[in-house]
PDB file of C-alpha atoms in Angstrom:
ATOM      1  CA  MET A 257      20.423  17.308 -13.777  1.00 41.00           C
ATOM      2  CA  SER A 258      19.466  13.716 -13.181  1.00 52.00           C
ATOM      3  CA  SER A 259      21.356  10.934 -14.905  1.00 87.00           C
ATOM      4  CA  ILE A 260      18.742   8.280 -14.064  1.00 95.00           C
ATOM      5  CA  LYS A 261      16.216   7.860 -16.867  1.00 97.00           C
ATOM      6  CA  LEU A 262      14.914   4.329 -16.235  1.00 98.00           C
ATOM      7  CA  ILE A 263      14.083   2.655 -12.911  1.00 98.00           C
ATOM      8  CA  VAL A 264      13.535  -1.106 -13.049  1.00 98.00           C
ATOM      9  CA  GLY A 265      12.157  -3.471 -10.402  1.00 98.00           C
ATOM     10  CA  LEU A 266      13.053  -7.124 -10.904  1.00 98.00           C
ATOM     11  CA  ALA A 267      10.451  -9.818 -10.270  1.00 96.00           C
ATOM     12  CA  ASN A 268       8.912 -13.066 -11.435  1.00 95.00           C
ATOM     13  CA  PRO A 269       5.474 -12.744 -13.078  1.00 95.00           C
ATOM     14  CA  GLY A 270       2.281 -14.483 -12.033  1.00 93.00           C
ATOM     15  CA  THR A 271       0.142 -14.755  -8.932  1.00 92.00           C
ATOM     16  CA  GLN A 272       2.138 -17.679  -7.522  1.00 93.00           C
ATOM     17  CA  TYR A 273       5.159 -15.360  -7.100  1.00 94.00           C
ATOM     18  CA  GLU A 274       3.332 -12.361  -5.677  1.00 91.00           C
ATOM     19  CA  GLY A 275       4.702 -11.432  -2.295  1.00 95.00           C
ATOM     20  CA  THR A 276       7.809 -13.620  -2.621  1.00 97.00           C
ATOM     21  CA  ARG A 277      11.235 -12.339  -1.622  1.00 96.00           C
ATOM     22  CA  HIS A 278      12.557 -12.454  -5.192  1.00 96.00           C
ATOM     23  CA  ASN A 279      10.040  -9.738  -6.107  1.00 97.00           C
ATOM     24  CA  ALA A 280      11.315  -7.154  -3.607  1.00 97.00           C
ATOM     25  CA  GLY A 281      12.754  -4.999  -6.405  1.00 97.00           C
ATOM     26  CA  ALA A 282       9.333  -4.751  -8.026  1.00 98.00           C
ATOM     27  CA  TRP A 283       7.758  -3.744  -4.686  1.00 97.00           C
ATOM     28  CA  TYR A 284       9.929  -0.619  -4.800  1.00 98.00           C
ATOM     29  CA  VAL A 285       8.840   0.325  -8.335  1.00 98.00           C
ATOM     30  CA  GLU A 286       5.179  -0.390  -7.492  1.00 97.00           C
ATOM     31  CA  GLU A 287       5.469   1.905  -4.474  1.00 97.00           C
ATOM     32  CA  LEU A 288       7.166   4.615  -6.566  1.00 97.00           C
ATOM     33  CA  ALA A 289       4.355   4.381  -9.121  1.00 98.00           C
ATOM     34  CA  ARG A 290       1.769   4.731  -6.345  1.00 98.00           C
ATOM     35  CA  ALA A 291       3.534   7.587  -4.578  1.00 97.00           C
ATOM     36  CA  TYR A 292       3.981   9.645  -7.736  1.00 97.00           C
ATOM     37  CA  SER A 293       0.769   8.597  -9.553  1.00 97.00           C
ATOM     38  CA  ILE A 294       2.618   7.022 -12.486  1.00 98.00           C
ATOM     39  CA  PRO A 295       0.340   4.447 -14.119  1.00 97.00           C
ATOM     40  CA  LEU A 296       2.011   1.141 -14.989  1.00 98.00           C
ATOM     41  CA  LYS A 297       0.500  -0.547 -18.030  1.00 98.00           C
ATOM     42  CA  VAL A 298       1.267  -3.795 -19.807  1.00 97.00           C
ATOM     43  CA  GLU A 299       3.497  -2.904 -22.748  1.00 96.00           C
ATOM     44  CA  SER A 300       4.113  -5.965 -24.899  1.00 96.00           C
ATOM     45  CA  LYS A 301       6.947  -4.407 -26.930  1.00 97.00           C
ATOM     46  CA  PHE A 302       8.820  -3.843 -23.650  1.00 97.00           C
ATOM     47  CA  HIS A 303       7.933  -7.259 -22.168  1.00 97.00           C
ATOM     48  CA  GLY A 304       6.740  -5.651 -18.966  1.00 97.00           C
ATOM     49  CA  LEU A 305       4.681  -3.164 -17.013  1.00 98.00           C
ATOM     50  CA  PHE A 306       5.809   0.277 -18.107  1.00 98.00           C
ATOM     51  CA  GLY A 307       5.037   3.874 -17.220  1.00 98.00           C
ATOM     52  CA  LYS A 308       6.404   7.403 -17.627  1.00 98.00           C
ATOM     53  CA  GLY A 309       5.989  10.229 -15.194  1.00 97.00           C
ATOM     54  CA  PHE A 310       7.664  12.821 -13.018  1.00 97.00           C
ATOM     55  CA  ILE A 311       9.421  12.410  -9.679  1.00 96.00           C
ATOM     56  CA  ASP A 312      10.521  15.679  -8.081  1.00 93.00           C
ATOM     57  CA  GLY A 313      10.387  17.391 -11.466  1.00 93.00           C
ATOM     58  CA  HIS A 314      12.454  14.742 -13.271  1.00 94.00           C
ATOM     59  CA  GLU A 315      10.879  12.722 -16.062  1.00 95.00           C
ATOM     60  CA  VAL A 316      11.550   9.036 -15.503  1.00 97.00           C
ATOM     61  CA  MET A 317      10.424   5.703 -16.876  1.00 98.00           C
ATOM     62  CA  LEU A 318       9.411   2.835 -14.613  1.00 98.00           C
ATOM     63  CA  LEU A 319       9.600  -0.812 -15.669  1.00 98.00           C
ATOM     64  CA  ILE A 320       8.719  -4.148 -14.090  1.00 98.00           C
ATOM     65  CA  PRO A 321       9.659  -6.940 -16.514  1.00 97.00           C
ATOM     66  CA  THR A 322       6.953  -9.578 -16.956  1.00 97.00           C
ATOM     67  CA  THR A 323       9.461 -12.094 -18.270  1.00 95.00           C
ATOM     68  CA  PHE A 324      10.801 -14.580 -15.767  1.00 94.00           C
ATOM     69  CA  MET A 325      13.681 -13.343 -13.631  1.00 95.00           C
ATOM     70  CA  ASN A 326      16.383 -15.031 -15.723  1.00 95.00           C
ATOM     71  CA  LEU A 327      15.139 -13.115 -18.816  1.00 96.00           C
ATOM     72  CA  SER A 328      14.844  -9.687 -17.154  1.00 97.00           C
ATOM     73  CA  GLY A 329      17.396  -8.171 -19.507  1.00 96.00           C
ATOM     74  CA  LYS A 330      15.118  -8.684 -22.503  1.00 97.00           C
ATOM     75  CA  ALA A 331      12.668  -6.087 -21.140  1.00 98.00           C
ATOM     76  CA  ILE A 332      15.388  -3.681 -19.992  1.00 98.00           C
ATOM     77  CA  GLN A 333      17.176  -3.887 -23.331  1.00 97.00           C
ATOM     78  CA  ALA A 334      13.912  -3.242 -25.226  1.00 98.00           C
ATOM     79  CA  VAL A 335      13.243   0.001 -23.319  1.00 98.00           C
ATOM     80  CA  ALA A 336      16.897   1.094 -23.403  1.00 97.00           C
ATOM     81  CA  ASN A 337      17.102   0.601 -27.167  1.00 97.00           C
ATOM     82  CA  PHE A 338      13.779   2.314 -27.892  1.00 97.00           C
ATOM     83  CA  TYR A 339      14.445   5.390 -25.749  1.00 97.00           C
ATOM     84  CA  LYS A 340      18.256   5.509 -26.247  1.00 97.00           C
ATOM     85  CA  VAL A 341      18.975   5.003 -22.546  1.00 96.00           C
ATOM     86  CA  GLU A 342      22.586   4.270 -21.606  1.00 96.00           C
ATOM     87  CA  PRO A 343      23.362   1.594 -18.967  1.00 95.00           C
ATOM     88  CA  GLU A 344      24.694   4.366 -16.680  1.00 95.00           C
ATOM     89  CA  GLN A 345      21.198   5.950 -16.741  1.00 96.00           C
ATOM     90  CA  ILE A 346      19.474   2.820 -15.419  1.00 97.00           C
ATOM     91  CA  LEU A 347      18.705   2.004 -11.780  1.00 97.00           C
ATOM     92  CA  VAL A 348      17.817  -1.650 -11.159  1.00 98.00           C
ATOM     93  CA  ALA A 349      16.167  -2.567  -7.851  1.00 98.00           C
ATOM     94  CA  HIS A 350      16.565  -6.192  -6.803  1.00 97.00           C
ATOM     95  CA  ASP A 351      16.410  -8.518  -3.807  1.00 97.00           C
ATOM     96  CA  GLU A 352      19.737  -9.077  -2.068  1.00 96.00           C
ATOM     97  CA  LEU A 353      20.566 -12.189  -0.017  1.00 95.00           C
ATOM     98  CA  ASP A 354      23.733 -10.755   1.493  1.00 93.00           C
ATOM     99  CA  ILE A 355      22.057  -8.020   3.543  1.00 95.00           C
ATOM    100  CA  ASP A 356      19.379  -8.262   6.218  1.00 95.00           C
ATOM    101  CA  PRO A 357      15.660  -7.568   5.704  1.00 96.00           C
ATOM    102  CA  GLY A 358      15.022  -3.902   6.390  1.00 95.00           C
ATOM    103  CA  THR A 359      18.391  -2.728   5.053  1.00 96.00           C
ATOM    104  CA  LEU A 360      19.346  -1.238   1.692  1.00 96.00           C
ATOM    105  CA  LYS A 361      22.497  -0.652  -0.322  1.00 96.00           C
ATOM    106  CA  LEU A 362      23.070   1.560  -3.351  1.00 95.00           C
ATOM    107  CA  LYS A 363      25.776   0.516  -5.752  1.00 93.00           C
ATOM    108  CA  LYS A 364      27.177   1.611  -9.117  1.00 93.00           C
ATOM    109  CA  GLY A 365      28.379  -1.193 -11.345  1.00 94.00           C
ATOM    110  CA  GLY A 366      29.701  -4.565 -10.243  1.00 93.00           C
ATOM    111  CA  GLY A 367      29.006  -8.196 -11.012  1.00 93.00           C
ATOM    112  CA  HIS A 368      25.792 -10.181 -10.703  1.00 93.00           C
ATOM    113  CA  GLY A 369      26.646 -12.011  -7.470  1.00 91.00           C
ATOM    114  CA  GLY A 370      24.747 -15.071  -8.658  1.00 90.00           C
ATOM    115  CA  HIS A 371      21.501 -13.118  -9.146  1.00 94.00           C
ATOM    116  CA  ASN A 372      19.892 -14.391 -12.358  1.00 94.00           C
ATOM    117  CA  GLY A 373      18.071 -11.127 -13.047  1.00 95.00           C
ATOM    118  CA  LEU A 374      21.307  -9.144 -12.836  1.00 96.00           C
ATOM    119  CA  ARG A 375      23.179 -11.771 -14.850  1.00 96.00           C
ATOM    120  CA  ASP A 376      20.712 -11.452 -17.734  1.00 97.00           C
ATOM    121  CA  THR A 377      20.623  -7.658 -17.477  1.00 97.00           C
ATOM    122  CA  ILE A 378      24.418  -7.428 -17.780  1.00 96.00           C
ATOM    123  CA  SER A 379      24.385  -9.820 -20.734  1.00 96.00           C
ATOM    124  CA  SER A 380      21.534  -7.954 -22.483  1.00 96.00           C
ATOM    125  CA  LEU A 381      23.301  -4.609 -22.069  1.00 96.00           C
ATOM    126  CA  GLY A 382      26.308  -5.908 -23.993  1.00 95.00           C
ATOM    127  CA  ASN A 383      28.139  -6.982 -20.822  1.00 94.00           C
ATOM    128  CA  ASN A 384      28.040  -3.389 -19.579  1.00 95.00           C
ATOM    129  CA  LYS A 385      27.877  -3.569 -15.768  1.00 95.00           C
ATOM    130  CA  GLU A 386      27.788   0.178 -15.152  1.00 94.00           C
ATOM    131  CA  PHE A 387      24.092   0.491 -14.286  1.00 96.00           C
ATOM    132  CA  MET A 388      23.117   1.471 -10.754  1.00 96.00           C
ATOM    133  CA  ARG A 389      21.580  -0.994  -8.324  1.00 97.00           C
ATOM    134  CA  LEU A 390      19.292  -0.608  -5.342  1.00 97.00           C
ATOM    135  CA  ARG A 391      19.860  -3.743  -3.295  1.00 97.00           C
ATOM    136  CA  VAL A 392      16.865  -4.572  -1.103  1.00 97.00           C
ATOM    137  CA  GLY A 393      17.920  -6.844   1.760  1.00 97.00           C
ATOM    138  CA  ILE A 394      15.981 -10.094   2.179  1.00 97.00           C
ATOM    139  CA  GLY A 395      18.466 -12.006   4.351  1.00 96.00           C
ATOM    140  CA  HIS A 396      20.005 -15.427   3.689  1.00 95.00           C
ATOM    141  CA  PRO A 397      18.569 -18.844   4.581  1.00 94.00           C
ATOM    142  CA  GLY A 398      21.962 -20.008   5.841  1.00 91.00           C
ATOM    143  CA  HIS A 399      22.993 -22.495   3.170  1.00 92.00           C
ATOM    144  CA  LYS A 400      23.227 -22.079  -0.595  1.00 88.00           C
ATOM    145  CA  SER A 401      21.222 -25.263  -1.184  1.00 93.00           C
ATOM    146  CA  GLN A 402      18.234 -23.492   0.386  1.00 94.00           C
ATOM    147  CA  VAL A 403      18.481 -20.267  -1.630  1.00 93.00           C
ATOM    148  CA  THR A 404      16.085 -21.128  -4.483  1.00 92.00           C
ATOM    149  CA  GLY A 405      13.265 -22.168  -2.184  1.00 95.00           C
ATOM    150  CA  TYR A 406      13.960 -19.198   0.069  1.00 96.00           C
ATOM    151  CA  VAL A 407      13.795 -16.474  -2.595  1.00 95.00           C
ATOM    152  CA  LEU A 408      10.667 -18.029  -4.119  1.00 95.00           C
ATOM    153  CA  SER A 409       8.811 -18.092  -0.795  1.00 96.00           C
ATOM    154  CA  LYS A 410       7.192 -15.294   1.167  1.00 97.00           C
ATOM    155  CA  PRO A 411       9.016 -13.581   4.008  1.00 97.00           C
ATOM    156  CA  SER A 412       7.741 -13.804   7.570  1.00 96.00           C
ATOM    157  CA  PRO A 413       5.373 -10.966   8.578  1.00 96.00           C
ATOM    158  CA  GLU A 414       8.227  -9.374  10.562  1.00 96.00           C
ATOM    159  CA  ASP A 415      10.655  -9.540   7.637  1.00 96.00           C
ATOM    160  CA  ARG A 416       8.032  -8.300   5.191  1.00 96.00           C
ATOM    161  CA  ASN A 417       7.299  -5.326   7.433  1.00 96.00           C
ATOM    162  CA  ALA A 418      11.027  -4.518   7.670  1.00 96.00           C
ATOM    163  CA  ILE A 419      11.406  -4.741   3.864  1.00 97.00           C
ATOM    164  CA  ILE A 420       8.350  -2.530   3.258  1.00 96.00           C
ATOM    165  CA  LEU A 421       9.606   0.119   5.697  1.00 96.00           C
ATOM    166  CA  ALA A 422      13.001   0.138   3.952  1.00 96.00           C
ATOM    167  CA  ILE A 423      11.315   0.458   0.554  1.00 97.00           C
ATOM    168  CA  ASP A 424       9.259   3.411   1.850  1.00 96.00           C
ATOM    169  CA  GLU A 425      12.538   5.101   2.769  1.00 95.00           C
ATOM    170  CA  ALA A 426      13.966   4.311  -0.683  1.00 96.00           C
ATOM    171  CA  VAL A 427      10.909   5.906  -2.311  1.00 97.00           C
ATOM    172  CA  ARG A 428      11.430   9.034  -0.199  1.00 95.00           C
ATOM    173  CA  GLU A 429      15.093   9.230  -1.242  1.00 95.00           C
ATOM    174  CA  THR A 430      14.493   8.628  -4.958  1.00 96.00           C
ATOM    175  CA  GLY A 431      14.177  12.365  -5.512  1.00 94.00           C
ATOM    176  CA  THR A 432      17.593  12.847  -3.885  1.00 93.00           C
ATOM    177  CA  LEU A 433      19.057  10.356  -6.345  1.00 93.00           C
ATOM    178  CA  LEU A 434      17.349  11.991  -9.312  1.00 94.00           C
ATOM    179  CA  ASN A 435      18.712  15.346  -8.225  1.00 92.00           C
ATOM    180  CA  GLY A 436      22.167  13.834  -8.661  1.00 90.00           C
ATOM    181  CA  ASP A 437      23.045  13.823  -4.965  1.00 90.00           C
ATOM    182  CA  TRP A 438      24.375  10.271  -4.894  1.00 89.00           C
ATOM    183  CA  ASP A 439      26.436  10.659  -1.705  1.00 92.00           C
ATOM    184  CA  LYS A 440      23.508  12.064   0.263  1.00 93.00           C
ATOM    185  CA  ALA A 441      21.202   9.263  -0.951  1.00 91.00           C
ATOM    186  CA  VAL A 442      23.819   6.630  -0.096  1.00 91.00           C
ATOM    187  CA  HIS A 443      24.312   8.082   3.393  1.00 92.00           C
ATOM    188  CA  ARG A 444      20.583   8.103   4.125  1.00 91.00           C
ATOM    189  CA  LEU A 445      19.750   4.718   2.617  1.00 91.00           C
ATOM    190  CA  HIS A 446      22.728   2.920   4.120  1.00 91.00           C
ATOM    191  CA  SER A 447      21.695   4.154   7.567  1.00 91.00           C
ATOM    192  CA  VAL A 448      18.236   2.543   7.271  1.00 87.00           C
ATOM    193  CA  THR A 449      17.976  -0.181   9.917  1.00 88.00           C
ATOM    194  CA  PRO A 450      15.350  -2.850  10.557  1.00 86.00           C
ATOM    195  CA  PRO A 451      12.756  -2.006  13.207  1.00 83.00           C
ATOM    196  CA  ALA A 452      13.533  -3.430  16.648  1.00 75.00           C
ATOM    197  CA  SER A 453      11.595  -6.639  17.175  1.00 61.00           C
TER     198      SER A 453
END
């Protein structure tokens, strides 16, 4: 039986942020919605794009907050409260500076690592850090002073292609996760490597 009830993709709203690295988490949820024909609709009470559907026989909810990144928790908390979802039943997909484009990491719990979306999510869930994370690698610009501009800009075509291919793999393995086979999903996703350039 699956323990994941809610899958969230973090992003900034608005056309000026479409395609930027910071929105990589939302790319995963958008691709899930497409692959499993789950319509995402604006749901004002949840401060985001929201949909319910089935993935490999498991009923799940998908959410892309339409708040700004540093208020992501507001949307997650609204859905969690309404549907009585525990933090441990939430998977949050987000961009990750510390791993290369085209790579993924699955993680249970942990801190926010300076990520404003995770920081607000932890705070909004009553400082409960036990939700699961899908970390989508975007690479690092090299110096922390460059991080803000880097995450809010678009990746190179090569990096974008690597990220999209990794997300496709994550979509394929979502059923494995929902079936409760965490170790198998981790093994497969952690072995995803960027395409050779």
